[in-house]
Coordinates of C-alpha atoms in Angstrom, one line a residue:
C1 CA -61.9 308.0 104.2
P2 CA -65.1 306.3 103.3
V3 CA -65.2 303.5 106.5
G4 CA -67.9 301.8 104.4
V5 CA -65.0 301.3 101.2
V6 CA -62.7 300.5 103.9
N7 CA -65.2 297.0 105.6
G8 CA -65.7 296.4 101.9
I9 CA -62.4 295.5 100.3
L10 CA -61.3 293.5 104.1
T11 CA -64.6 291.7 103.6
F12 CA -63.2 291.0 100.5
V13 CA -60.0 289.7 101.1
G14 CA -62.1 288.0 104.3
L15 CA -63.9 286.1 102.2
Q16 CA -61.6 285.4 99.1
G17 CA -59.6 283.4 102.1
I18 CA -61.9 281.0 102.6
L19 CA -64.2 280.8 100.6
P20 CA -63.5 276.8 98.9
F21 CA -62.4 276.9 95.4
T22 CA -61.0 279.9 95.8
G23 CA -56.5 279.3 95.6
N24 CA -56.9 278.1 99.9
Q25 CA -55.6 274.3 99.8
L26 CA -56.1 274.0 103.7
V27 CA -60.4 274.7 103.1
D28 CA -60.6 273.2 100.4
R29 CA -59.7 269.9 101.4
C30 CA -61.5 270.2 104.6
I31 CA -64.1 270.6 101.9
L32 CA -63.4 267.6 101.1
L33 CA -63.8 266.2 104.1
F34 CA -67.3 265.7 103.2
T35 CA -67.4 265.1 99.8
H36 CA -67.7 261.4 98.9
P37 CA -64.3 260.2 96.9
A38 CA -66.5 260.0 93.5
E39 CA -67.4 263.4 93.8
F40 CA -64.3 265.0 94.2
P41 CA -63.6 267.2 91.2
T42 CA -61.0 266.6 88.6
P43 CA -58.7 268.9 88.4
P44 CA -57.0 270.7 84.2
P45 CA -54.2 268.7 82.7
E46 CA -52.5 272.6 83.7
S47 CA -53.2 273.9 87.0
A48 CA -50.9 273.3 89.6
S49 CA -53.2 274.9 92.6
S50 CA -55.6 271.4 92.6
S51 CA -52.5 268.7 91.9
Y52 CA -52.9 267.0 95.0
L53 CA -56.2 266.0 93.8
R54 CA -54.3 263.2 92.1
L55 CA -53.2 261.8 95.4
A56 CA -55.7 259.2 96.8
W57 CA -58.2 260.4 98.9
Y58 CA -56.7 259.0 101.9
R59 CA -53.5 260.9 101.3
I60 CA -55.3 263.9 101.8
H61 CA -57.1 263.1 103.7
L62 CA -54.6 262.2 106.1
Y63 CA -52.3 265.2 105.3
T64 CA -55.3 267.6 106.0
M65 CA -56.3 265.8 109.7
I66 CA -52.5 266.4 111.1
Q67 CA -53.1 270.3 109.2
L68 CA -55.8 270.4 111.5
T69 CA -54.7 269.7 114.6
C70 CA -51.7 271.5 114.1
L71 CA -53.8 274.5 113.1
A72 CA -55.5 273.5 116.6
A73 CA -52.8 273.2 117.9
C74 CA -52.3 276.7 117.7
W75 CA -56.0 278.4 118.9
G76 CA -55.5 275.6 122.2
M77 CA -52.3 278.1 123.0
R78 CA -54.9 280.6 123.7
F79 CA -56.8 279.0 126.6
T80 CA -53.1 277.9 128.7
G81 CA -53.7 282.0 130.7
P82 CA -49.4 283.0 130.6
F83 CA -48.2 280.2 128.2
A84 CA -50.0 281.3 125.7
L85 CA -47.3 284.0 125.6
A86 CA -45.6 280.7 123.8
F87 CA -46.8 280.8 120.8
P88 CA -44.5 281.0 118.9
L89 CA -42.8 278.3 119.8
V90 CA -45.6 276.0 119.2
V91 CA -44.9 277.3 116.0
V92 CA -41.7 276.6 115.7
G93 CA -42.2 273.1 117.0
F94 CA -43.9 272.2 113.3
V95 CA -41.0 272.8 111.1
P96 CA -40.3 269.5 112.7
I97 CA -42.4 267.6 112.3
R98 CA -42.4 268.8 109.0
L99 CA -39.3 268.4 108.0
Y100 CA -38.6 264.7 110.2
L101 CA -42.1 263.2 110.5
L102 CA -44.3 263.6 107.9
P103 CA -41.4 262.5 105.2
K104 CA -42.5 259.1 107.3
F105 CA -46.4 259.1 106.4
F106 CA -45.5 260.4 103.4
S107 CA -43.6 260.5 100.3
P108 CA -41.1 263.4 98.7
E109 CA -44.0 263.5 95.6
E110 CA -46.8 263.1 97.8
L111 CA -45.3 266.7 100.0
E112 CA -44.4 268.0 96.8
L113 CA -48.3 268.2 96.0
L114 CA -50.0 268.7 99.2
D115 CA -47.1 271.4 99.8
S116 CA -47.6 273.4 97.1
E117 CA -48.8 276.7 97.1
G118 CA -49.7 275.8 93.4
G119 CA -49.4 278.5 90.6
E120 CA -46.9 278.6 88.3
G121 CA -44.2 277.3 90.0
T122 CA -43.2 273.7 88.6
G123 CA -43.0 271.7 91.4
K124 CA -39.3 271.0 92.1
A125 CA -37.3 272.8 94.7
Y126 CA -35.7 276.2 94.8
D127 CA -31.8 273.9 94.6
E128 CA -32.9 272.8 91.8
N129 CA -33.6 276.3 89.6
V130 CA -30.3 277.4 90.8
N131 CA -28.0 277.0 88.0
E132 CA -24.0 275.9 89.0
K133 CA -22.5 280.2 88.1
E134 CA -25.0 281.2 90.2
M135 CA -24.0 278.6 93.0
A136 CA -20.5 278.3 92.0
K137 CA -20.5 283.0 93.3
F138 CA -23.0 282.3 96.0
E139 CA -20.3 279.4 97.4
Q140 CA -16.8 282.4 96.6
D141 CA -18.7 285.0 98.3
Y142 CA -19.3 282.8 100.9
E143 CA -15.9 282.0 101.4
H144 CA -15.0 285.5 101.0
P145 CA -17.1 288.2 102.3
P146 CA -16.3 291.6 101.8
L147 CA -15.7 293.1 104.9
P148 CA -18.3 295.7 106.2
A149 CA -17.0 300.1 105.0
W150 CA -17.1 300.4 108.6
R151 CA -14.9 298.4 109.2
S152 CA -12.4 298.4 106.3
W153 CA -10.6 301.1 107.9
L154 CA -10.0 299.9 111.5
S155 CA -7.8 296.8 109.1

């Protein structure tokens, strides 16, 4: 395998992840930190990837600064010597921040726009997209799960 081809592909993939306005919302919002609010791009109505631009600029910046603080906490773990092994605990610690702390500062609609990955989704939570028939089957299976094959001959 030619090394140049592999290096070229990896360079392309890496640049696509960090170039502004190519789908990475954190990078896009970091660029917006240095952009005057009057010069913010206006998203097309059908665009879900930049729907957060419909929010007030200070709300976008606040969310971006919180994310950058969390990123700095992750990156700073590498300088803590033996405590760097606790990196997964820091990442797990972000879950309560998102579930309990951020809703105190942002409305559910704002969080839906700021958290969305963009793309084809409707922006609705997964639970709203599950129909009642599928949910009833899931609840029935959960109440009486089938025995694994290896346990059936033990009973």
